Short mmCIF file of C-alpha atoms and ligand atoms in Angstrom, two decimals:
data_model
loop_
_atom_site.label_atom_id
_atom_site.label_comp_id
_atom_site.label_asym_id
_atom_site.label_seq_id
_atom_site.Cartn_x
_atom_site.Cartn_y
_atom_site.Cartn_z
CA MET W 1 142.44 30.56 -148.22
CA LYS W 2 139.75 31.74 -145.15
CA LEU W 3 142.04 32.94 -142.52
CA PHE W 4 140.78 33.56 -138.80
CA ILE W 5 142.90 35.45 -137.06
CA LYS W 6 143.38 36.09 -133.22
CA THR W 7 145.70 37.89 -130.49
CA TYR W 8 146.85 37.83 -127.53
CA GLY W 9 148.88 40.29 -125.43
CA CYS W 10 150.81 43.30 -126.67
CA GLN W 11 150.43 45.75 -129.09
CA MET W 12 153.58 44.45 -130.99
CA ASN W 13 151.73 40.94 -131.51
CA VAL W 14 148.94 43.36 -133.11
CA ARG W 15 151.57 44.70 -134.99
CA ASP W 16 152.93 40.92 -136.13
CA SER W 17 149.42 39.92 -136.74
CA GLU W 18 148.81 43.37 -139.01
CA ALA W 19 151.81 42.68 -141.00
CA LEU W 20 150.63 38.44 -141.61
CA ALA W 21 147.14 39.76 -142.52
CA GLY W 22 148.49 41.62 -145.12
CA LEU W 23 151.33 39.39 -146.00
CA MET W 24 148.52 37.17 -146.19
CA THR W 25 146.01 38.77 -148.40
CA ALA W 26 149.12 39.26 -151.19
CA ALA W 27 149.14 35.88 -151.24
CA GLY W 28 145.49 35.74 -152.09
CA ALA W 29 143.58 34.50 -148.57
CA GLU W 30 140.60 36.47 -147.39
CA LEU W 31 140.37 37.48 -143.76
CA VAL W 32 137.60 36.23 -142.39
CA ASN W 33 135.97 37.93 -138.72
CA SER W 34 134.51 34.15 -137.98
CA GLU W 35 135.75 30.66 -136.89
CA ALA W 36 133.01 29.19 -138.41
CA GLU W 37 133.45 30.75 -141.31
CA ALA W 38 137.00 29.54 -141.02
CA ASP W 39 139.56 26.73 -143.15
CA VAL W 40 142.69 28.10 -141.40
CA MET W 41 143.08 29.51 -138.16
CA ILE W 42 145.82 31.13 -136.04
CA PHE W 43 146.07 31.64 -132.15
CA ASN W 44 148.56 34.64 -132.27
CA THR W 45 149.56 33.86 -128.54
CA CYS W 46 151.63 35.50 -125.42
CA SER W 47 153.92 34.59 -122.26
CA VAL W 48 154.46 37.09 -119.95
CA ARG W 49 152.38 36.17 -117.85
CA ASP W 50 150.98 32.76 -117.16
CA GLN W 51 147.04 34.12 -117.90
CA ALA W 52 147.53 34.83 -121.15
CA GLU W 53 148.79 31.21 -122.17
CA ARG W 54 146.04 29.90 -120.28
CA LYS W 55 143.64 31.53 -122.19
CA ALA W 56 144.93 31.20 -125.31
CA ILE W 57 145.49 27.60 -124.40
CA GLY W 58 141.80 27.31 -123.34
CA LYS W 59 140.58 28.89 -126.37
CA ILE W 60 142.70 26.14 -128.69
CA THR W 61 141.41 23.31 -127.20
CA PHE W 62 137.31 24.51 -127.70
CA MET W 63 138.44 24.17 -131.26
CA LYS W 64 137.95 21.20 -131.14
CA LYS W 65 134.15 21.35 -132.40
CA TYR W 66 135.72 23.15 -135.27
CA LYS W 67 137.44 20.19 -136.85
CA LYS W 68 135.34 17.43 -135.56
CA LEU W 69 133.04 19.91 -138.35
CA LYS W 70 135.31 20.42 -140.87
CA PRO W 71 138.52 18.12 -140.65
CA GLU W 72 140.20 19.39 -143.60
CA LEU W 73 140.70 22.91 -140.99
CA ILE W 74 143.83 23.22 -140.27
CA ILE W 75 144.49 25.11 -136.18
CA GLY W 76 148.06 26.56 -135.44
CA VAL W 77 149.94 29.04 -133.05
CA ILE W 78 152.08 31.46 -133.39
CA GLY W 79 154.25 34.11 -131.40
CA CYS W 80 155.31 33.31 -127.73
CA MET W 81 154.06 30.84 -126.42
CA ALA W 82 154.37 28.84 -130.07
CA GLN W 83 158.16 29.49 -129.05
CA HIS W 84 158.52 28.59 -125.48
CA ARG W 85 156.01 25.91 -125.43
CA GLY W 86 155.45 24.66 -129.42
CA GLN W 87 156.56 20.74 -129.13
CA GLU W 88 154.53 20.28 -126.28
CA LEU W 89 151.55 21.70 -127.29
CA LEU W 90 151.43 20.24 -130.59
CA GLU W 91 152.10 16.77 -128.96
CA LYS W 92 149.10 17.41 -126.43
CA ILE W 93 146.47 18.82 -128.46
CA GLU W 94 145.31 16.81 -130.55
CA HIS W 95 144.02 18.88 -133.26
CA LEU W 96 146.92 21.53 -133.22
CA ASP W 97 148.73 21.77 -136.61
CA PHE W 98 151.66 23.64 -135.98
CA ALA W 99 153.72 26.19 -134.16
CA LEU W 100 155.21 28.70 -136.05
CA GLY W 101 157.89 30.70 -133.45
CA THR W 102 158.76 34.33 -133.69
CA GLY W 103 162.12 34.12 -135.80
CA GLN W 104 159.48 32.11 -138.28
CA LEU W 105 156.41 34.24 -138.53
CA HIS W 106 156.93 35.83 -141.89
CA ARG W 107 156.83 31.92 -143.35
CA LEU W 108 152.93 31.74 -142.34
CA GLU W 109 151.92 30.62 -145.71
CA GLU W 110 154.63 28.51 -145.91
CA VAL W 111 154.05 26.35 -143.52
CA ILE W 112 150.18 26.25 -143.69
CA GLU W 113 151.23 25.15 -147.62
CA TYR W 114 153.55 22.44 -145.39
CA VAL W 115 150.59 21.03 -143.02
CA ARG W 116 148.15 20.70 -145.90
CA LYS W 117 150.62 18.82 -148.70
CA GLU W 118 152.24 16.53 -145.62
CA ARG W 119 149.39 16.61 -143.33
CA LYS W 120 151.73 16.27 -140.35
CA LYS W 121 152.04 18.19 -137.83
CA ALA W 122 155.09 21.03 -138.41
CA ALA W 123 157.40 23.29 -135.07
CA TRP W 124 159.24 25.59 -136.62
CA LEU W 125 160.87 27.37 -133.79
CA GLU W 126 164.26 28.40 -135.14
CA GLU W 127 165.29 31.58 -134.11
CA GLY W 128 165.71 34.43 -136.90
CA SER W 129 167.11 37.52 -137.96
CA ASP W 130 165.02 37.53 -141.56
CA VAL W 131 161.65 38.05 -139.60
CA LEU W 132 162.91 41.03 -139.39
CA GLU W 133 162.75 43.32 -142.49
CA SER W 134 159.78 40.96 -143.27
CA MET W 135 157.34 41.93 -141.31
CA GLY W 136 156.70 45.39 -143.36
CA MET W 137 152.73 44.59 -144.08
CA HIS W 138 150.42 46.41 -143.55
CA SER W 139 146.21 45.51 -143.74
CA ASP W 140 143.51 47.04 -142.04
CA PHE W 141 142.89 43.90 -140.33
CA GLN W 142 142.76 44.68 -136.40
CA ASN W 143 143.70 48.15 -136.61
CA LYS W 144 139.96 49.95 -135.73
CA ARG W 145 141.80 53.37 -135.28
CA LEU W 146 142.64 53.68 -139.31
CA HIS W 147 144.62 57.09 -138.74
CA THR W 148 147.08 55.56 -136.71
CA GLY W 149 149.45 52.84 -137.36
CA SER W 150 152.42 51.17 -135.37
CA ILE W 151 156.05 49.99 -136.55
CA ALA W 152 158.48 47.54 -135.16
CA ILE W 153 161.58 49.65 -134.85
CA THR W 154 163.26 46.86 -132.95
CA ARG W 155 162.51 42.68 -131.81
CA GLY W 156 163.84 40.24 -129.13
CA CYS W 157 164.93 41.63 -125.88
CA ASN W 158 168.37 41.33 -124.50
CA ARG W 159 168.24 42.82 -121.04
CA PHE W 160 167.25 39.21 -119.42
CA CYS W 161 165.25 41.03 -116.28
CA SER W 162 164.81 38.02 -113.67
CA TYR W 163 161.16 37.73 -114.31
CA CYS W 164 160.99 37.85 -117.45
CA ILE W 165 160.57 35.88 -120.75
CA VAL W 166 160.61 37.84 -123.52
CA PRO W 167 164.42 37.24 -124.65
CA TYR W 168 163.95 33.64 -124.40
CA VAL W 169 160.69 33.63 -126.79
CA ARG W 170 160.97 36.69 -128.90
CA GLY W 171 165.05 36.54 -128.89
CA ARG W 172 167.98 38.12 -129.38
CA GLU W 173 166.98 41.72 -130.35
CA PHE W 174 167.25 42.69 -133.67
CA SER W 175 167.24 47.13 -134.56
CA ARG W 176 165.83 47.66 -138.41
CA GLN W 177 167.94 49.67 -140.64
CA ALA W 178 166.64 53.61 -140.19
CA GLU W 179 165.45 53.64 -144.52
CA ASP W 180 163.21 50.51 -144.03
CA ILE W 181 161.43 52.26 -141.27
CA VAL W 182 161.02 55.61 -142.67
CA ALA W 183 160.14 54.09 -146.00
CA GLU W 184 157.43 52.56 -143.83
CA ALA W 185 156.05 55.15 -142.31
CA GLU W 186 155.86 57.55 -145.51
CA MET W 187 154.04 54.67 -146.74
CA LEU W 188 151.43 54.85 -144.20
CA ALA W 189 151.62 59.09 -144.12
CA ALA W 190 150.32 58.14 -148.22
CA LYS W 191 147.92 56.31 -146.66
CA GLY W 192 146.40 59.09 -144.40
CA VAL W 193 147.94 57.81 -141.27
CA LYS W 194 148.76 60.62 -138.64
CA GLU W 195 150.29 59.28 -135.36
CA ILE W 196 152.93 56.56 -135.83
CA MET W 197 153.61 54.14 -132.75
CA LEU W 198 157.20 52.98 -133.12
CA LEU W 199 157.37 49.30 -130.92
CA GLY W 200 160.06 47.34 -129.96
CA GLN W 201 161.26 45.72 -126.11
CA ASN W 202 163.29 48.60 -125.71
CA VAL W 203 162.17 51.04 -128.15
CA ALA W 204 165.34 53.47 -126.57
CA ALA W 205 168.14 50.89 -127.65
CA TYR W 206 167.37 51.44 -131.30
CA GLY W 207 170.32 51.47 -133.60
CA CYS W 208 172.75 50.57 -130.66
CA GLY W 209 173.82 47.02 -131.53
CA GLY W 210 171.83 44.86 -128.85
CA ASN W 211 174.16 46.19 -126.60
CA VAL W 212 173.00 46.32 -122.83
CA ASN W 213 174.90 49.67 -121.76
CA PRO W 214 173.36 52.85 -123.32
CA PRO W 215 175.52 55.08 -125.67
CA PRO W 216 177.49 58.83 -124.47
CA GLU W 217 174.73 61.12 -123.03
CA ASP W 218 175.41 63.14 -126.38
CA GLU W 219 173.87 60.07 -128.79
CA SER W 220 170.87 58.46 -129.31
CA PRO W 221 170.45 56.61 -132.87
CA PHE W 222 166.23 56.39 -131.87
CA GLY W 223 166.64 60.53 -131.24
CA ASP W 224 167.85 60.51 -134.49
CA LEU W 225 165.34 58.43 -135.87
CA LEU W 226 162.46 59.78 -133.90
CA GLN W 227 164.04 62.83 -135.47
CA GLN W 228 163.96 61.39 -139.90
CA ILE W 229 160.23 60.00 -138.71
CA ALA W 230 159.16 63.91 -137.12
CA ARG W 231 159.76 65.62 -140.66
CA ILE W 232 157.05 63.98 -142.55
CA ASP W 233 154.66 65.37 -143.56
CA GLY W 234 151.41 64.83 -143.06
CA ILE W 235 152.11 62.65 -139.74
CA LYS W 236 150.92 65.21 -136.47
CA ARG W 237 152.59 62.69 -134.12
CA ILE W 238 154.83 60.44 -132.68
CA ARG W 239 154.48 57.58 -129.50
CA TYR W 240 156.90 55.19 -128.82
CA THR W 241 156.53 52.17 -126.07
CA SER W 242 158.22 50.83 -125.05
CA PRO W 243 161.57 52.61 -123.97
CA TYR W 244 163.96 50.90 -120.69
CA PRO W 245 164.85 53.59 -118.48
CA THR W 246 169.11 54.19 -118.50
CA PHE W 247 168.42 54.44 -122.89
CA PHE W 248 166.87 58.01 -121.82
CA THR W 249 170.31 60.18 -122.75
CA GLN W 250 170.36 63.42 -122.59
CA LYS W 251 170.79 63.68 -126.74
CA LEU W 252 167.13 62.01 -127.04
CA ILE W 253 165.53 63.37 -123.72
CA ASP W 254 166.42 66.89 -125.69
CA ILE W 255 165.29 66.00 -128.49
CA ILE W 256 162.03 65.42 -127.58
CA ALA W 257 162.08 68.75 -126.20
CA ALA W 258 162.66 70.33 -129.55
CA GLU W 259 160.31 68.39 -131.61
CA PRO W 260 156.04 68.46 -131.20
CA LYS W 261 155.11 65.69 -132.59
CA ILE W 262 156.59 63.34 -130.44
CA CYS W 263 153.64 62.57 -127.75
CA ARG W 264 154.36 64.18 -124.52
CA ASN W 265 153.41 60.52 -122.65
CA VAL W 266 156.23 59.22 -121.38
CA HIS W 267 155.52 54.86 -120.51
CA LEU W 268 158.74 54.21 -118.49
CA PRO W 269 158.59 51.20 -116.88
CA VAL W 270 159.84 51.86 -113.57
CA GLN W 271 159.12 47.89 -111.92
CA SER W 272 159.58 48.66 -108.13
CA GLY W 273 160.56 50.71 -106.29
CA SER W 274 163.07 49.24 -104.21
CA ALA W 275 166.53 49.74 -104.71
CA GLU W 276 166.87 46.28 -103.09
CA VAL W 277 163.83 44.55 -105.77
CA LEU W 278 165.12 45.86 -108.80
CA ALA W 279 168.91 44.76 -108.42
CA ARG W 280 167.37 40.87 -107.91
CA MET W 281 165.71 42.11 -110.63
CA ASN W 282 167.93 42.33 -113.10
CA ARG W 283 167.46 46.03 -113.46
CA GLN W 284 170.00 48.10 -114.12
CA TYR W 285 168.93 51.26 -112.51
CA THR W 286 168.64 52.30 -108.65
CA PRO W 287 165.13 54.42 -107.38
CA GLU W 288 167.22 57.94 -107.56
CA ARG W 289 168.95 57.18 -110.94
CA TYR W 290 164.72 56.65 -111.74
CA LEU W 291 163.88 59.48 -110.84
CA GLU W 292 166.63 61.51 -111.49
CA ILE W 293 166.05 60.61 -115.84
CA VAL W 294 162.30 61.58 -114.94
CA GLN W 295 163.35 65.04 -113.19
CA ARG W 296 165.77 65.79 -116.28
CA LEU W 297 162.62 64.77 -118.65
CA LYS W 298 160.42 66.93 -116.60
CA SER W 299 162.95 70.28 -116.53
CA ALA W 300 163.48 69.61 -120.20
CA VAL W 301 160.15 68.94 -121.48
CA GLY W 302 157.48 70.87 -119.96
CA GLU W 303 154.47 69.90 -119.35
CA LEU W 304 154.54 65.59 -119.96
CA THR W 305 152.70 62.84 -118.36
CA PHE W 306 154.01 59.29 -117.36
CA SER W 307 152.78 56.14 -116.92
CA THR W 308 154.34 52.31 -116.03
CA ASP W 309 154.22 49.13 -115.39
CA VAL W 310 154.47 47.87 -111.80
CA ILE W 311 155.44 44.33 -110.13
CA VAL W 312 154.29 43.39 -106.70
CA GLY W 313 154.87 39.97 -104.94
CA PHE W 314 158.25 39.42 -106.50
CA PRO W 315 160.04 36.43 -104.36
CA GLY W 316 161.44 39.18 -101.27
CA GLU W 317 158.81 41.66 -101.34
CA THR W 318 158.50 43.03 -97.87
CA ASP W 319 156.06 45.60 -96.39
CA ALA W 320 158.71 48.82 -96.67
CA ASP W 321 159.84 47.42 -100.37
CA PHE W 322 156.09 48.21 -100.96
CA ALA W 323 156.27 51.05 -99.58
CA CYS W 324 158.92 52.23 -101.64
CA THR W 325 157.04 51.39 -104.69
CA ARG W 326 154.31 53.37 -103.48
CA ASP W 327 156.79 56.63 -102.29
CA LEU W 328 158.39 56.34 -106.27
CA MET W 329 154.95 56.77 -107.66
CA ASN W 330 153.62 59.35 -105.72
CA GLU W 331 156.95 60.90 -106.41
CA VAL W 332 156.45 60.65 -110.46
CA GLY W 333 153.05 61.40 -110.41
CA PHE W 334 151.70 58.86 -112.33
CA ASP W 335 148.88 59.08 -113.51
CA HIS W 336 148.32 55.98 -115.57
CA ALA W 337 149.96 52.21 -114.69
CA PHE W 338 149.33 48.64 -115.60
CA ILE W 339 150.42 46.85 -112.31
CA PHE W 340 150.70 43.05 -112.76
CA LYS W 341 150.98 40.74 -109.94
CA TYR W 342 154.22 38.77 -110.11
CA SER W 343 153.54 34.73 -111.45
CA PRO W 344 156.62 32.63 -112.17
CA ARG W 345 157.42 32.17 -116.00
CA ALA W 346 159.52 29.14 -116.08
CA GLY W 347 162.47 30.00 -118.24
CA ALA W 348 163.34 32.66 -117.20
CA LYS W 349 165.99 32.63 -113.25
CA SER W 350 163.07 34.11 -111.01
CA ALA W 351 161.29 31.07 -111.04
CA LEU W 352 164.10 29.13 -109.44
CA TRP W 353 163.53 31.90 -106.52
CA GLN W 354 160.76 31.08 -103.71
CA ASP W 355 156.70 32.72 -104.60
CA ASP W 356 156.81 33.38 -101.63
CA VAL W 357 154.33 36.15 -101.35
CA PRO W 358 151.04 35.45 -100.50
CA GLN W 359 148.57 36.18 -103.27
CA GLU W 360 145.93 37.87 -99.79
CA VAL W 361 149.11 40.63 -100.24
CA LYS W 362 150.03 40.46 -103.80
CA GLU W 363 146.47 41.24 -104.31
CA GLU W 364 146.05 44.31 -101.58
CA ARG W 365 149.07 45.76 -103.07
CA ASN W 366 147.67 45.44 -106.31
CA GLN W 367 144.64 47.37 -105.01
CA ILE W 368 146.97 50.35 -102.55
CA LEU W 369 147.85 51.22 -105.84
CA LEU W 370 145.18 51.03 -108.12
CA ALA W 371 143.44 53.22 -105.61
CA ASP W 372 146.39 55.59 -105.20
CA LEU W 373 146.24 56.21 -109.34
CA GLU W 374 143.14 56.49 -109.40
CA LYS W 375 143.22 60.08 -107.04
CA ARG W 376 146.11 61.42 -109.10
CA SER W 377 144.14 60.47 -112.12
CA ILE W 378 141.16 62.78 -111.08
CA ALA W 379 143.58 65.55 -110.12
CA GLY W 380 145.44 65.60 -113.32
CA ASN W 381 142.17 65.84 -115.07
CA LEU W 382 141.15 68.22 -112.49
CA ALA W 383 143.90 70.32 -113.00
CA CYS W 384 142.81 70.39 -116.72
CA VAL W 385 139.37 71.51 -116.19
CA GLY W 386 139.17 75.32 -117.93
CA ARG W 387 142.28 74.76 -120.36
CA THR W 388 142.11 74.40 -124.00
CA LEU W 389 144.07 71.38 -125.50
CA GLU W 390 145.41 70.31 -128.93
CA VAL W 391 143.30 66.64 -129.30
CA MET W 392 143.30 64.54 -132.38
CA VAL W 393 139.92 63.17 -132.84
CA ASP W 394 139.82 59.22 -132.89
CA GLY W 395 136.03 59.22 -133.53
CA VAL W 396 132.62 57.89 -132.55
CA SER W 397 133.08 58.11 -128.71
CA ALA W 398 133.49 53.21 -127.54
CA ARG W 399 130.89 54.34 -124.38
CA ASN W 400 128.36 56.43 -126.55
CA PRO W 401 127.95 57.02 -129.80
CA ALA W 402 126.31 60.46 -129.56
CA ARG W 403 129.73 61.78 -128.73
CA TRP W 404 133.01 61.75 -130.24
CA SER W 405 135.88 60.60 -128.32
CA GLY W 406 139.86 61.83 -129.17
CA ARG W 407 143.23 62.18 -127.11
CA THR W 408 145.85 64.54 -125.89
CA SER W 409 149.67 64.59 -126.60
CA THR W 410 149.73 63.77 -123.04
CA ALA W 411 147.43 60.66 -123.75
CA ARG W 412 144.72 62.12 -121.90
CA THR W 413 141.13 61.05 -123.32
CA VAL W 414 138.71 64.02 -124.67
CA VAL W 415 134.85 63.45 -124.87
CA PHE W 416 133.31 66.01 -126.93
CA LYS W 417 130.36 67.01 -129.31
CA TYR W 418 130.67 66.19 -133.53
CA LYS W 419 130.89 69.40 -135.79
CA ASP W 420 130.79 68.64 -138.92
CA GLY W 421 133.75 67.88 -141.20
CA MET W 422 135.06 66.76 -138.16
CA ARG W 423 137.60 63.35 -139.00
CA PRO W 424 139.21 61.62 -136.89
CA GLY W 425 143.41 62.47 -137.45
CA ASP W 426 142.22 66.17 -136.81
CA LEU W 427 143.96 68.34 -134.43
CA ILE W 428 141.17 70.11 -132.99
CA GLN W 429 141.11 72.74 -129.60
CA ILE W 430 139.16 71.94 -127.18
CA PRO W 431 138.29 73.84 -124.53
CA ILE W 432 137.67 71.45 -121.60
CA GLU W 433 134.69 72.47 -119.17
CA ARG W 434 134.59 68.94 -116.63
CA ALA W 435 136.56 65.79 -115.94
CA GLY W 436 135.48 62.66 -114.96
CA ARG W 437 137.92 59.66 -113.63
CA VAL W 438 139.08 59.12 -116.72
CA THR W 439 138.25 61.32 -119.33
CA LEU W 440 138.11 65.65 -119.48
CA PHE W 441 134.58 66.61 -121.45
CA GLY W 442 134.95 69.39 -123.81
CA PRO W 443 131.68 72.06 -123.91
CA GLY W 444 128.24 70.82 -123.75
CA LEU W 445 128.06 68.06 -122.62
CA ILE W 446 125.86 68.06 -120.78
CA GLY W 447 124.42 64.81 -118.51
CA ALA W 448 127.61 63.88 -118.70
CA ASP W 449 128.38 60.01 -117.67
CA GLU W 450 131.22 59.75 -115.22
CA GLU W 451 131.23 63.26 -114.00
CA LEU W 452 132.71 63.68 -110.68
N1 5AD G 1 154.78 39.00 -113.36
C1 5AD G 1 154.05 39.38 -113.87
N2 5AD G 1 154.53 40.50 -114.34
C2 5AD G 1 155.50 40.49 -115.69
N3 5AD G 1 155.94 40.88 -116.58
C3 5AD G 1 156.88 40.80 -116.72
N4 5AD G 1 157.29 38.82 -116.20
C4 5AD G 1 156.00 39.44 -115.16
C5 5AD G 1 155.39 37.65 -113.91
N5 5AD G 1 156.84 36.97 -114.51
C6 5AD G 1 155.29 42.99 -116.75
C7 5AD G 1 156.44 43.88 -116.48
C8 5AD G 1 156.57 44.20 -117.97
C9 5AD G 1 155.77 43.74 -118.29
C10 5AD G 1 155.05 43.68 -119.92
O1 5AD G 1 154.81 42.64 -117.64
O2 5AD G 1 156.16 45.15 -115.68
O3 5AD G 1 157.09 45.42 -117.52
FE1 SF4 G 2 161.25 41.68 -120.70
FE2 SF4 G 2 163.20 43.24 -119.18
FE3 SF4 G 2 163.50 42.87 -121.59
FE4 SF4 G 2 161.32 44.85 -120.99
S1 SF4 G 2 163.32 45.21 -120.73
S2 SF4 G 2 161.16 42.46 -122.72
S3 SF4 G 2 161.23 42.98 -118.76
S4 SF4 G 2 163.62 41.35 -120.14
#
């Protein structure tokens, strides 16, 4: 079987596709990079924003031409949009053969066989936790950085933020067994992986039994897991995304402070800086509580960068609410953030409220935050000039093949000259000579583009 997999959405989806590629190749499939070659096509989809759904539907619709050329071609939609709208898509798109939900991913081979034999459409959408332990396979597919590897440690989400569809499409929150996660990390280390990324909708709630309240301050099952992974020889760095802010207990903060392998960048989704908006979003913290967590992290860990997710134009967001978001972002000093314009998602609670912030206002607020971010990012980069930073080598720079690039523990990108023997995954010391908008430059890069 020649299998083509296209992935949309978050890092969890990328990881799921990689695990499925591993499962399918172990079962004898061959992965292909072009649609024209495929006899099975899989679209792993995202439902978080309307745009993501429309993009995937457009693509799947366009695949009709291949089905015409090759009637035995099997086309399937999997993941979040399959879960959300699988039935409807199968009815509307004649050439679509199956929809495999987020709790059924591990049954990909089975559903393909079913469609092939029965010549019937299939919608396998039951929620289930079997998927949890069945997705530990790894393949090099989709992962261009072979010295990095991701591990899904939790699945699903119990938080029900009012704007978010994830709890409906990814189901209840489950944590995997620590032994299995550590074994997977050891296996990746044995394959040469140097940096592990731990994934989950709320990674910091790992091992908390799906409880929406954080554990006591002197506990953190997630911190314990970080410590176990940090003990693995060969693993030099550990990253994780995304944690819910209130799960940063003192224990977790202390573990991060004490373990240099845990990266000095925290992606801490804030969503809004207004207490009223946060309450309507069903986020379980106030801006003051969020800032207090940031402060505790900063004082315990030392050098640390923060990034975040923010939604602009949530129903009822006033100019004053937006000003609070802007102030909070300034106070934390985020130099990287994903800013989203609110879009209602059918099924999520806020979809029942009027989407009353005009598109132009959403756009304007988006631009204001982006401009603030750029200023802070430049200032942060300039402050690195003259320092020598430890960089993990990623490989040849995507922008300029004459250079190599890597990242600091604080998630800054550094571009430098290749030296004999350098390999992806190495940790090297680079004296920073110049700063760009999004990049730092090592010595001897004359005429570096993007310079300030
Ligand atoms: N509209 C806009 N952004 C959203 N996000 C989630 N749901 C929505 C929505 N309905 C954003 C949140 C989340 C990120 C993954 O996507 O900021 O953290
Ligand atoms: Fe969505 Fe909130 Fe869960 Fe994140 S924590 S996946 S925003 S419901």
